[in-house]
GROMACS .gro file of C-alpha atoms in nm:
model
  360
    1UNK     CA    1  -4.371   4.216  10.448
    2UNK     CA    2  -4.539   4.440  10.666
    3UNK     CA    3  -4.605   4.418  11.039
    4UNK     CA    4  -4.807   4.643  11.264
    5UNK     CA    5  -4.892   4.638  11.596
    6UNK     CA    6  -5.268   4.681  11.509
    7UNK     CA    7  -5.410   4.866  11.892
    8UNK     CA    8  -5.101   5.133  11.846
    9UNK     CA    9  -5.210   5.197  11.439
   10UNK     CA   10  -4.773   5.159  11.393
   11UNK     CA   11  -4.574   4.947  11.211
   12UNK     CA   12  -4.336   4.745  11.411
   13UNK     CA   13  -4.125   4.675  11.069
   14UNK     CA   14  -4.138   4.564  10.680
   15UNK     CA   15  -3.941   4.345  10.551
   16UNK     CA   16  -3.817   4.241  10.171
   17UNK     CA   17  -3.846   3.899   9.960
   18UNK     CA   18  -3.674   3.713   9.636
   19UNK     CA   19  -3.997   3.636   9.547
   20UNK     CA   20  -4.348   3.680   9.575
   21UNK     CA   21  -4.481   3.593   9.987
   22UNK     CA   22  -4.686   3.298   9.958
   23UNK     CA   23  -4.821   3.164  10.302
   24UNK     CA   24  -4.728   3.313  10.662
   25UNK     CA   25  -4.733   3.172  10.947
   26UNK     CA   26  -4.634   3.260  11.350
   27UNK     CA   27  -4.716   3.184  11.706
   28UNK     CA   28  -4.627   3.353  12.041
   29UNK     CA   29  -4.282   3.265  11.950
   30UNK     CA   30  -4.169   3.274  11.622
   31UNK     CA   31  -4.324   3.419  11.228
   32UNK     CA   32  -4.298   3.153  10.958
   33UNK     CA   33  -4.253   3.344  10.546
   34UNK     CA   34  -4.293   3.071  10.255
   35UNK     CA   35  -4.171   3.160   9.990
   36UNK     CA   36  -4.236   2.909   9.652
   37UNK     CA   37  -3.847   2.733   9.776
   38UNK     CA   38  -3.756   2.933  10.036
   39UNK     CA   39  -3.870   2.970  10.430
   40UNK     CA   40  -3.798   3.239  10.667
   41UNK     CA   41  -3.792   3.220  11.037
   42UNK     CA   42  -3.854   3.509  11.245
   43UNK     CA   43  -3.797   3.516  11.614
   44UNK     CA   44  -4.173   3.731  11.671
   45UNK     CA   45  -4.000   3.907  11.990
   46UNK     CA   46  -3.747   4.135  11.758
   47UNK     CA   47  -3.855   4.050  11.427
   48UNK     CA   48  -3.464   3.855  11.444
   49UNK     CA   49  -3.438   3.697  11.112
   50UNK     CA   50  -3.309   3.369  11.260
   51UNK     CA   51  -3.321   3.123  10.965
   52UNK     CA   52  -3.293   3.064  10.598
   53UNK     CA   53  -3.428   2.721  10.446
   54UNK     CA   54  -3.306   2.739  10.107
   55UNK     CA   55  -3.392   2.528   9.814
   56UNK     CA   56  -3.674   2.344   9.959
   57UNK     CA   57  -3.902   2.121   9.674
   58UNK     CA   58  -4.109   2.384   9.453
   59UNK     CA   59  -4.473   2.493   9.703
   60UNK     CA   60  -4.706   2.672   9.462
   61UNK     CA   61  -4.912   2.701   9.683
   62UNK     CA   62  -4.686   2.776   9.971
   63UNK     CA   63  -4.816   2.500  10.170
   64UNK     CA   64  -4.704   2.439  10.518
   65UNK     CA   65  -4.790   2.444  10.859
   66UNK     CA   66  -4.654   2.615  11.197
   67UNK     CA   67  -4.766   2.462  11.596
   68UNK     CA   68  -4.943   2.726  11.752
   69UNK     CA   69  -4.776   2.537  12.096
   70UNK     CA   70  -4.517   2.826  12.132
   71UNK     CA   71  -4.317   2.596  12.359
   72UNK     CA   72  -4.227   2.359  12.088
   73UNK     CA   73  -4.284   2.501  11.751
   74UNK     CA   74  -4.317   2.282  11.481
   75UNK     CA   75  -4.304   2.342  11.139
   76UNK     CA   76  -4.394   2.122  10.819
   77UNK     CA   77  -4.368   2.176  10.482
   78UNK     CA   78  -4.364   1.992  10.170
   79UNK     CA   79  -4.008   1.743  10.148
   80UNK     CA   80  -4.097   1.681   9.783
   81UNK     CA   81  -4.362   1.853   9.463
   82UNK     CA   82  -4.410   1.459   9.357
   83UNK     CA   83  -4.504   1.280   9.657
   84UNK     CA   84  -4.633   1.318   9.987
   85UNK     CA   85  -4.266   1.347  10.165
   86UNK     CA   86  -4.358   1.552  10.489
   87UNK     CA   87  -4.049   1.735  10.684
   88UNK     CA   88  -4.042   1.802  11.036
   89UNK     CA   89  -3.868   2.140  11.172
   90UNK     CA   90  -3.806   2.208  11.517
   91UNK     CA   91  -3.871   2.582  11.520
   92UNK     CA   92  -3.730   2.641  11.826
   93UNK     CA   93  -3.414   2.475  11.816
   94UNK     CA   94  -3.387   2.574  11.420
   95UNK     CA   95  -3.317   2.154  11.286
   96UNK     CA   96  -3.472   1.883  11.091
   97UNK     CA   97  -3.656   1.610  11.311
   98UNK     CA   98  -3.840   1.365  11.059
   99UNK     CA   99  -3.884   1.319  10.741
  100UNK     CA  100  -4.278   1.130  10.689
  101UNK     CA  101  -4.330   0.927  10.375
  102UNK     CA  102  -4.699   1.057  10.398
  103UNK     CA  103  -4.893   0.977  10.070
  104UNK     CA  104  -4.782   0.854   9.752
  105UNK     CA  105  -4.883   1.178   9.581
  106UNK     CA  106  -4.829   1.583   9.623
  107UNK     CA  107  -4.956   1.674   9.953
  108UNK     CA  108  -5.227   1.915   9.987
  109UNK     CA  109  -5.337   1.965  10.278
  110UNK     CA  110  -5.127   2.003  10.678
  111UNK     CA  111  -5.230   2.124  11.010
  112UNK     CA  112  -5.105   2.005  11.370
  113UNK     CA  113  -5.326   1.990  11.681
  114UNK     CA  114  -5.281   2.251  11.945
  115UNK     CA  115  -5.043   2.098  12.151
  116UNK     CA  116  -4.794   1.993  11.863
  117UNK     CA  117  -4.788   1.678  11.908
  118UNK     CA  118  -5.033   1.544  11.661
  119UNK     CA  119  -4.956   1.636  11.232
  120UNK     CA  120  -5.264   1.581  11.078
  121UNK     CA  121  -5.199   1.602  10.565
  122UNK     CA  122  -5.411   1.535  10.304
  123UNK     CA  123  -5.225   1.405   9.903
  124UNK     CA  124  -5.399   1.647   9.647
  125UNK     CA  125  -5.658   1.335   9.560
  126UNK     CA  126  -5.761   1.428   9.886
  127UNK     CA  127  -5.927   1.080   9.980
  128UNK     CA  128  -5.692   0.959  10.288
  129UNK     CA  129  -5.608   1.181  10.562
  130UNK     CA  130  -5.359   1.073  10.749
  131UNK     CA  131  -5.204   1.104  11.149
  132UNK     CA  132  -4.927   1.107  11.260
  133UNK     CA  133  -4.774   1.162  11.633
  134UNK     CA  134  -4.438   1.437  11.687
  135UNK     CA  135  -4.239   1.452  11.670
  136UNK     CA  136  -4.161   1.062  11.603
  137UNK     CA  137  -4.368   1.009  11.322
  138UNK     CA  138  -4.541   0.771  11.381
  139UNK     CA  139  -4.884   0.699  11.161
  140UNK     CA  140  -5.180   0.646  11.451
  141UNK     CA  141  -5.474   0.715  11.237
  142UNK     CA  142  -5.592   0.677  10.868
  143UNK     CA  143  -5.966   0.809  10.792
  144UNK     CA  144  -6.123   0.781  10.399
  145UNK     CA  145  -6.304   1.073  10.342
  146UNK     CA  146  -6.455   0.938   9.984
  147UNK     CA  147  -6.391   0.674   9.776
  148UNK     CA  148  -6.607   0.766   9.422
  149UNK     CA  149  -6.388   1.095   9.338
  150UNK     CA  150  -6.056   1.260   9.420
  151UNK     CA  151  -6.092   1.662   9.542
  152UNK     CA  152  -5.968   1.967   9.700
  153UNK     CA  153  -5.889   1.978  10.057
  154UNK     CA  154  -5.970   2.345  10.176
  155UNK     CA  155  -5.939   2.283  10.494
  156UNK     CA  156  -5.826   2.025  10.768
  157UNK     CA  157  -5.807   2.114  11.168
  158UNK     CA  158  -5.850   1.921  11.463
  159UNK     CA  159  -6.030   2.027  11.753
  160UNK     CA  160  -5.822   2.225  12.012
  161UNK     CA  161  -5.842   1.906  12.247
  162UNK     CA  162  -5.767   1.709  11.952
  163UNK     CA  163  -6.072   1.460  11.993
  164UNK     CA  164  -6.199   1.535  11.643
  165UNK     CA  165  -6.032   1.638  11.325
  166UNK     CA  166  -6.260   1.853  11.031
  167UNK     CA  167  -6.213   1.868  10.650
  168UNK     CA  168  -6.371   2.029  10.405
  169UNK     CA  169  -6.342   2.042   9.968
  170UNK     CA  170  -6.493   2.221   9.729
  171UNK     CA  171  -6.756   1.961   9.754
  172UNK     CA  172  -7.082   2.015   9.965
  173UNK     CA  173  -6.955   1.737  10.245
  174UNK     CA  174  -6.762   1.836  10.514
  175UNK     CA  175  -6.630   1.517  10.703
  176UNK     CA  176  -6.566   1.493  11.078
  177UNK     CA  177  -6.322   1.273  11.148
  178UNK     CA  178  -6.308   1.120  11.535
  179UNK     CA  179  -5.979   1.018  11.697
  180UNK     CA  180  -6.030   0.742  11.977
  181UNK     CA  181  -5.768   0.681  12.152
  182UNK     CA  182  -5.577   0.387  12.104
  183UNK     CA  183  -5.504   0.038  12.326
  184UNK     CA  184  -5.379  -0.233  12.219
  185UNK     CA  185  -5.540  -0.483  12.402
  186UNK     CA  186  -5.927  -0.497  12.347
  187UNK     CA  187  -6.232  -0.727  12.532
  188UNK     CA  188  -6.279  -1.107  12.440
  189UNK     CA  189  -6.614  -1.015  12.304
  190UNK     CA  190  -6.904  -1.274  12.354
  191UNK     CA  191  -6.918  -1.605  12.137
  192UNK     CA  192  -7.210  -1.480  11.888
  193UNK     CA  193  -7.213  -1.608  11.519
  194UNK     CA  194  -7.164  -1.197  11.386
  195UNK     CA  195  -6.863  -1.213  11.623
  196UNK     CA  196  -6.675  -1.519  11.491
  197UNK     CA  197  -6.793  -1.399  11.079
  198UNK     CA  198  -6.576  -1.085  11.198
  199UNK     CA  199  -6.308  -1.216  11.311
  200UNK     CA  200  -6.306  -1.434  10.949
  201UNK     CA  201  -6.374  -1.140  10.788
  202UNK     CA  202  -6.022  -0.979  10.941
  203UNK     CA  203  -5.859  -1.285  10.926
  204UNK     CA  204  -5.945  -1.281  10.523
  205UNK     CA  205  -5.809  -0.931  10.440
  206UNK     CA  206  -5.449  -1.069  10.531
  207UNK     CA  207  -5.466  -1.195  10.168
  208UNK     CA  208  -5.688  -0.995  10.002
  209UNK     CA  209  -5.350  -0.740   9.773
  210UNK     CA  210  -5.233  -0.442   9.973
  211UNK     CA  211  -5.420  -0.160   9.840
  212UNK     CA  212  -5.779  -0.319  10.000
  213UNK     CA  213  -5.692  -0.478  10.239
  214UNK     CA  214  -5.511  -0.138  10.358
  215UNK     CA  215  -5.918   0.035  10.224
  216UNK     CA  216  -6.071  -0.203  10.481
  217UNK     CA  217  -5.884  -0.131  10.775
  218UNK     CA  218  -5.953   0.300  10.707
  219UNK     CA  219  -6.162   0.453  10.924
  220UNK     CA  220  -6.484   0.664  10.801
  221UNK     CA  221  -6.686   1.007  10.935
  222UNK     CA  222  -6.757   1.008  11.238
  223UNK     CA  223  -7.026   1.255  11.159
  224UNK     CA  224  -7.057   1.512  10.841
  225UNK     CA  225  -7.221   1.879  10.744
  226UNK     CA  226  -7.437   1.803  10.434
  227UNK     CA  227  -7.336   2.193  10.298
  228UNK     CA  228  -7.651   2.343  10.082
  229UNK     CA  229  -7.314   2.427   9.833
  230UNK     CA  230  -7.031   2.291   9.661
  231UNK     CA  231  -6.718   2.481   9.441
  232UNK     CA  232  -6.682   2.710   9.710
  233UNK     CA  233  -6.357   2.730   9.867
  234UNK     CA  234  -6.397   2.718  10.263
  235UNK     CA  235  -6.217   2.773  10.615
  236UNK     CA  236  -6.363   2.516  10.868
  237UNK     CA  237  -6.313   2.539  11.295
  238UNK     CA  238  -6.427   2.326  11.533
  239UNK     CA  239  -6.513   2.538  11.831
  240UNK     CA  240  -6.694   2.507  12.209
  241UNK     CA  241  -6.916   2.764  12.219
  242UNK     CA  242  -7.151   2.731  12.561
  243UNK     CA  243  -6.985   2.500  12.685
  244UNK     CA  244  -7.160   2.349  12.306
  245UNK     CA  245  -6.897   2.129  12.041
  246UNK     CA  246  -6.947   2.352  11.670
  247UNK     CA  247  -6.870   2.341  11.387
  248UNK     CA  248  -6.794   2.707  11.242
  249UNK     CA  249  -6.750   2.663  10.810
  250UNK     CA  250  -6.691   3.011  10.653
  251UNK     CA  251  -6.702   3.047  10.212
  252UNK     CA  252  -6.515   3.256  10.053
  253UNK     CA  253  -6.885   3.423   9.913
  254UNK     CA  254  -6.895   3.603  10.292
  255UNK     CA  255  -7.118   3.400  10.488
  256UNK     CA  256  -7.046   3.206  10.845
  257UNK     CA  257  -7.246   2.883  10.933
  258UNK     CA  258  -7.257   2.726  11.254
  259UNK     CA  259  -7.352   2.363  11.314
  260UNK     CA  260  -7.433   2.209  11.575
  261UNK     CA  261  -7.227   1.859  11.678
  262UNK     CA  262  -7.308   1.534  11.883
  263UNK     CA  263  -7.019   1.455  12.043
  264UNK     CA  264  -7.159   1.144  12.093
  265UNK     CA  265  -7.332   1.033  11.854
  266UNK     CA  266  -7.229   1.185  11.574
  267UNK     CA  267  -7.362   1.108  11.293
  268UNK     CA  268  -7.528   1.489  11.133
  269UNK     CA  269  -7.520   1.785  11.155
  270UNK     CA  270  -7.755   2.074  11.206
  271UNK     CA  271  -7.723   2.409  11.089
  272UNK     CA  272  -7.849   2.653  11.332
  273UNK     CA  273  -7.705   3.027  11.261
  274UNK     CA  274  -7.592   3.134  10.964
  275UNK     CA  275  -7.431   3.505  10.915
  276UNK     CA  276  -7.401   3.755  10.602
  277UNK     CA  277  -6.988   3.894  10.694
  278UNK     CA  278  -7.048   4.172  10.453
  279UNK     CA  279  -7.259   4.367  10.495
  280UNK     CA  280  -7.600   4.477  10.709
  281UNK     CA  281  -7.788   4.201  10.628
  282UNK     CA  282  -8.052   3.974  10.820
  283UNK     CA  283  -7.973   3.688  10.962
  284UNK     CA  284  -8.171   3.378  10.808
  285UNK     CA  285  -8.198   3.207  11.119
  286UNK     CA  286  -8.186   3.486  11.398
  287UNK     CA  287  -8.372   3.734  11.210
  288UNK     CA  288  -8.470   3.980  11.536
  289UNK     CA  289  -8.048   4.032  11.517
  290UNK     CA  290  -7.930   4.244  11.257
  291UNK     CA  291  -7.531   4.312  11.073
  292UNK     CA  292  -7.428   4.593  11.197
  293UNK     CA  293  -7.254   4.789  10.890
  294UNK     CA  294  -6.909   4.812  10.814
  295UNK     CA  295  -6.728   5.142  10.767
  296UNK     CA  296  -6.464   5.137  10.431
  297UNK     CA  297  -6.179   5.213  10.658
  298UNK     CA  298  -5.879   4.970  10.712
  299UNK     CA  299  -5.844   4.695  10.983
  300UNK     CA  300  -5.518   4.904  11.240
  301UNK     CA  301  -5.806   5.133  11.246
  302UNK     CA  302  -6.121   4.974  11.284
  303UNK     CA  303  -5.907   4.748  11.606
  304UNK     CA  304  -5.743   5.110  11.758
  305UNK     CA  305  -6.100   5.297  11.768
  306UNK     CA  306  -6.374   5.260  12.092
  307UNK     CA  307  -6.537   4.961  12.148
  308UNK     CA  308  -6.771   4.816  12.400
  309UNK     CA  309  -6.601   4.456  12.377
  310UNK     CA  310  -6.524   4.348  12.755
  311UNK     CA  311  -6.118   4.464  12.911
  312UNK     CA  312  -5.826   4.316  12.738
  313UNK     CA  313  -5.750   4.209  13.142
  314UNK     CA  314  -6.003   3.961  13.131
  315UNK     CA  315  -5.948   3.797  12.773
  316UNK     CA  316  -5.768   3.518  12.808
  317UNK     CA  317  -5.458   3.501  12.546
  318UNK     CA  318  -5.473   3.894  12.477
  319UNK     CA  319  -5.210   4.090  12.531
  320UNK     CA  320  -5.259   4.497  12.581
  321UNK     CA  321  -4.953   4.474  12.400
  322UNK     CA  322  -4.883   4.219  12.195
  323UNK     CA  323  -4.636   4.346  11.909
  324UNK     CA  324  -4.294   4.557  11.995
  325UNK     CA  325  -4.177   4.862  11.887
  326UNK     CA  326  -3.906   4.913  11.625
  327UNK     CA  327  -3.607   4.657  11.864
  328UNK     CA  328  -3.840   4.633  12.182
  329UNK     CA  329  -3.840   4.267  12.326
  330UNK     CA  330  -4.202   4.140  12.488
  331UNK     CA  331  -4.140   4.044  12.815
  332UNK     CA  332  -4.253   3.666  12.925
  333UNK     CA  333  -4.518   3.746  13.113
  334UNK     CA  334  -4.766   3.893  12.854
  335UNK     CA  335  -4.705   3.537  12.641
  336UNK     CA  336  -5.041   3.412  12.761
  337UNK     CA  337  -5.122   3.001  12.877
  338UNK     CA  338  -5.397   2.959  12.691
  339UNK     CA  339  -5.595   3.024  12.363
  340UNK     CA  340  -5.866   3.237  12.304
  341UNK     CA  341  -6.177   3.048  12.374
  342UNK     CA  342  -6.520   3.162  12.228
  343UNK     CA  343  -6.798   3.123  12.482
  344UNK     CA  344  -7.060   3.280  12.409
  345UNK     CA  345  -7.310   3.268  12.082
  346UNK     CA  346  -7.374   3.613  12.074
  347UNK     CA  347  -7.034   3.713  11.965
  348UNK     CA  348  -7.048   3.558  11.613
  349UNK     CA  349  -6.996   3.764  11.367
  350UNK     CA  350  -6.774   3.926  11.478
  351UNK     CA  351  -6.813   4.220  11.256
  352UNK     CA  352  -6.685   4.535  11.468
  353UNK     CA  353  -6.289   4.390  11.389
  354UNK     CA  354  -6.311   4.220  11.040
  355UNK     CA  355  -6.083   4.238  10.800
  356UNK     CA  356  -6.113   4.457  10.473
  357UNK     CA  357  -6.032   4.318  10.077
  358UNK     CA  358  -5.993   4.016  10.136
  359UNK     CA  359  -5.656   4.114  10.413
  360UNK     CA  360  -5.604   3.747  10.635
   0.00000   0.00000   0.00000
């Protein structure tokens, strides 16, 4: 693993591990390196190795999640290779918090919300998505993505306000679930015939098999997106652009799709823009703007050259010296309080700062 300071174009440090690195996660406090049967935890300020978690269950995909909230730095990873058990680990205090029996089958996706107070998971079947509270591991929500077929979940992400949860897979449908506020007391419904039948129906579920009654109590998608393709790996992000909720979907063939999201009524999301990220092609929905051609050079060289980006002092969440030189410790005041927020649709696509050859 090589760690670079992109602004200065210098190497910070490098580490070697006993086997292949399967995934890397980081926030402003910790850097996590996941191997198939071990996890390494580094201090982000000086890259010192703080903890090695050995003999973890075989994790061939490097599945793990790290809270972006560096005040808690919770880490989640599979606790079993045969069942959907989740180990919740405190990355700041370097201790196990709890284990969560999330699914019957092996895990396929894990993600924290921005505050690190909720954890969402999906199994390899991909039919049910569950949300748990952190750090106690209590189940808060259960959503059903589908019933007819098993899928491979490729992306699972919360919105920044934790109001929505998005799941995409190898199918053509992206599901967005709404995390309603949980209340113990509900207002009494008027004595209508439909209300009476609804109560009778819910009471009848107590006499049904647990698999059936559980399925009937699961919430469905609040909004959906019908992609014009299937079988491609994709990554989704729920964002706010120009104060409007948007769903961003990027695909393995190098396209970025931007959809609207009706945060009140949900329903089918509408495609509003499409960008090509691999070359100077014209946008299909906005043909008056051409993509700028990319120069064949490294990402570090790209961000090091002069650009027309706004002053870094006005960009929240950006640190001019966001990395450390060898032995240098980053002062606390350089850690911004919030993430970078995109508030202008003209910022898409970020072609001037793209990575090449599939780099993360």
